[in-house]
Coordinates of C-alpha atoms in Angstrom, one line a residue:
M7 CA 27.4 8.0 -17.3
K8 CA 25.1 8.7 -14.0
I9 CA 21.5 8.8 -15.9
L10 CA 18.5 9.4 -13.7
L11 CA 15.1 8.2 -14.0
L12 CA 12.2 10.6 -12.3
G13 CA 9.2 10.5 -11.5
I14 CA 7.1 13.7 -11.5
G15 CA 4.1 14.7 -10.2
N16 CA 1.6 14.9 -7.9
V17 CA -0.5 11.4 -6.9
L18 CA -3.4 13.1 -5.2
Y19 CA -4.0 14.3 -8.1
A20 CA -4.7 11.4 -10.2
D21 CA -3.3 10.8 -13.6
E22 CA -0.9 13.7 -12.6
G23 CA 1.4 11.2 -10.3
I24 CA 1.4 9.0 -13.3
G25 CA 5.5 9.8 -13.2
V26 CA 5.3 8.9 -9.6
H27 CA 3.6 5.4 -10.4
F28 CA 5.3 4.3 -12.9
V29 CA 9.0 5.0 -12.3
N30 CA 7.5 2.7 -8.7
Y31 CA 6.4 0.3 -11.1
I32 CA 9.5 -0.1 -13.2
Q33 CA 11.8 -0.1 -9.7
E34 CA 9.4 -3.4 -8.4
N35 CA 9.7 -4.6 -11.8
Y36 CA 13.1 -4.6 -13.1
S37 CA 16.4 -4.7 -13.1
F38 CA 19.1 -3.2 -14.7
H39 CA 22.5 -3.4 -15.2
H40 CA 25.0 -1.8 -17.1
P41 CA 28.7 -2.0 -17.4
I42 CA 30.1 1.1 -17.0
D43 CA 26.6 3.8 -17.1
Q44 CA 25.3 4.1 -13.2
L45 CA 21.5 4.1 -13.7
D46 CA 19.3 5.9 -10.5
M47 CA 15.4 6.5 -9.9
L48 CA 13.9 8.5 -8.0
D49 CA 10.3 9.8 -6.6
G50 CA 11.1 14.1 -7.9
G51 CA 7.4 14.5 -6.5
T52 CA 5.8 18.4 -7.2
L53 CA 9.5 19.0 -5.7
A54 CA 10.4 20.9 -9.4
Q55 CA 13.7 23.6 -8.3
G56 CA 14.0 21.9 -5.4
L57 CA 15.3 18.7 -7.3
I58 CA 18.6 20.9 -8.4
P59 CA 21.0 20.6 -6.1
T60 CA 20.8 16.7 -7.3
L61 CA 19.9 17.0 -11.3
C62 CA 23.3 18.4 -11.3
H63 CA 25.1 15.8 -10.5
Y64 CA 23.7 13.4 -13.4
D65 CA 25.5 13.5 -16.8
Y66 CA 21.6 12.2 -18.3
L67 CA 18.0 12.8 -17.5
I68 CA 15.1 10.7 -18.7
V69 CA 11.6 12.5 -16.8
V70 CA 8.2 11.2 -16.3
D71 CA 5.6 12.9 -16.4
T72 CA 1.8 14.4 -17.7
V73 CA 2.9 15.8 -20.0
N74 CA -0.3 18.4 -21.9
A75 CA -0.4 19.3 -25.5
N76 CA -2.9 20.7 -28.1
G77 CA -5.0 18.5 -30.1
V78 CA -4.3 15.5 -28.6
A79 CA -6.8 12.6 -26.6
P80 CA -5.6 11.7 -23.4
G81 CA -3.4 8.7 -22.7
E82 CA -1.4 10.1 -26.2
V83 CA 2.3 8.4 -25.0
Y84 CA 5.0 11.1 -25.8
F85 CA 9.0 9.9 -26.0
F86 CA 11.3 13.1 -27.4
D87 CA 14.2 15.5 -26.8
F88 CA 13.9 18.0 -23.9
D89 CA 16.0 20.4 -27.3
K90 CA 13.3 18.8 -29.9
A91 CA 9.9 19.1 -27.9
P92 CA 7.1 18.2 -30.6
A93 CA 5.2 21.5 -31.8
E94 CA 2.2 20.9 -29.4
I95 CA 3.6 19.5 -27.0
D96 CA 2.4 23.3 -24.7
W97 CA 3.6 22.6 -21.6
Q98 CA 1.0 24.5 -19.8
G99 CA -0.7 21.8 -17.8
S100 CA -0.6 21.7 -14.2
A101 CA 1.6 23.6 -11.9
H102 CA 4.3 21.6 -11.5
E103 CA 4.6 20.3 -15.0
V104 CA 5.7 24.6 -15.7
E105 CA 7.8 24.4 -12.7
M106 CA 9.5 21.1 -14.1
L107 CA 9.8 23.3 -17.4
Q108 CA 11.3 26.6 -15.1
T109 CA 13.3 24.3 -13.6
L110 CA 15.0 22.4 -16.7
I111 CA 15.5 25.8 -18.3
M112 CA 17.1 27.3 -15.2
M113 CA 19.6 24.4 -15.1
E114 CA 19.8 25.5 -19.1
M115 CA 21.2 28.9 -18.2
V116 CA 23.7 28.0 -16.0
G117 CA 24.7 25.6 -18.0
D118 CA 23.9 22.3 -15.2
R119 CA 21.0 20.6 -17.4
P120 CA 22.3 17.5 -18.3
K121 CA 20.9 15.4 -21.2
T122 CA 17.1 15.2 -20.8
F123 CA 14.1 13.6 -22.9
V124 CA 11.0 13.3 -21.9
L125 CA 8.5 10.5 -21.5
G126 CA 5.0 11.6 -20.7
V127 CA 1.9 11.2 -21.7
T128 CA -1.3 13.8 -22.0
P129 CA -3.6 13.3 -19.0
T130 CA -7.7 12.5 -18.0
V131 CA -8.4 13.8 -15.0
L132 CA -5.9 15.8 -12.4
E133 CA -8.9 15.5 -9.9
P134 CA -8.0 16.9 -6.3
M135 CA -8.2 13.6 -3.8
T136 CA -8.1 11.2 -6.3
L137 CA -6.0 8.2 -6.1
G138 CA -6.0 6.2 -8.4
L139 CA -5.5 6.8 -12.9
T140 CA -8.0 6.8 -15.3
E141 CA -8.7 3.3 -17.9
Q142 CA -6.8 5.8 -20.5
I143 CA -3.8 6.2 -18.9
L144 CA -3.8 2.8 -17.5
A145 CA -3.9 1.6 -20.9
A146 CA -0.9 4.1 -21.5
V147 CA 1.2 2.1 -19.6
P148 CA 2.5 -0.5 -21.3
L149 CA 3.8 1.7 -24.1
M150 CA 5.6 3.5 -22.0
E151 CA 6.7 0.8 -20.8
K152 CA 8.3 -1.1 -23.6
T153 CA 9.5 2.6 -25.3
L154 CA 11.6 2.8 -21.4
L155 CA 13.4 -0.1 -21.9
N156 CA 13.8 0.1 -26.4
H157 CA 15.5 3.5 -24.9
F158 CA 17.1 1.6 -22.2
D159 CA 18.7 -0.9 -24.7
S160 CA 19.8 1.6 -27.4
L161 CA 22.1 3.1 -23.7
G162 CA 23.9 -0.6 -23.8
F163 CA 21.3 -1.7 -20.5
T164 CA 20.3 -4.7 -20.5
H165 CA 16.7 -5.2 -18.1
Q166 CA 16.0 -8.2 -16.5
R167 CA 11.7 -8.6 -14.9
I168 CA 12.1 -9.7 -12.0
A169 CA 8.2 -9.2 -11.2
N170 CA 5.2 -9.1 -11.6
I171 CA 3.7 -6.4 -9.9
D172 CA 0.5 -4.4 -11.3
I173 CA 1.1 -0.1 -11.0
N174 CA -2.7 -0.4 -10.0
S175 CA -1.7 -2.3 -6.7
L176 CA 1.2 0.3 -5.8
I177 CA -1.2 3.4 -6.5
P178 CA -2.0 3.2 -2.6
D179 CA 1.6 3.3 -1.1
S180 CA 2.5 5.7 -3.8
Y181 CA 3.1 8.7 -1.6
K182 CA 4.9 6.8 1.1
R183 CA 8.0 5.0 -0.8
G184 CA 9.9 7.3 -0.5
L185 CA 12.9 6.3 -3.4
T186 CA 17.2 6.9 -2.6
L187 CA 19.3 7.4 -5.5
D188 CA 21.5 4.5 -3.4
E189 CA 19.9 2.0 -3.8
E190 CA 21.1 -0.5 -7.4
Y191 CA 19.2 -1.0 -9.8

């Protein structure tokens, strides 16, 4: 099975960049191994529909992004099967969030969408030209990390912590990183 961990977000809009920052954080701090399955990681930025040619080559997708939820405090972490989204998720957040939803729906309509899970956190600040994360979102990172690692464990992956790099130290260069799919994780 080919699995993609996809970080979505605009790193220049504060908390909106959590998907990208989190995938960079996981890539820098962990190595993963599975006897059969392949795991790739990708910074999808705000490409949405531009990702379709890449996404359709995967069997399993985990999208890391902000999620807008009615009546929920900033920093709440969600992990759910895309086909069984909690009722409070309203998909009316940022433009890229709506575009990613449309992208996944379009892929479903033509039968190309991989099995999809969402690891999301409700944002606090979505301000232009603010590079960094708020305290509420930073506080959510350990739960996001634990949730993702547990999910990978359930898929038969082993993981090893290879570094102890803080997510804040990765943020200033996150727009330069350019994760590629041909690296082994």
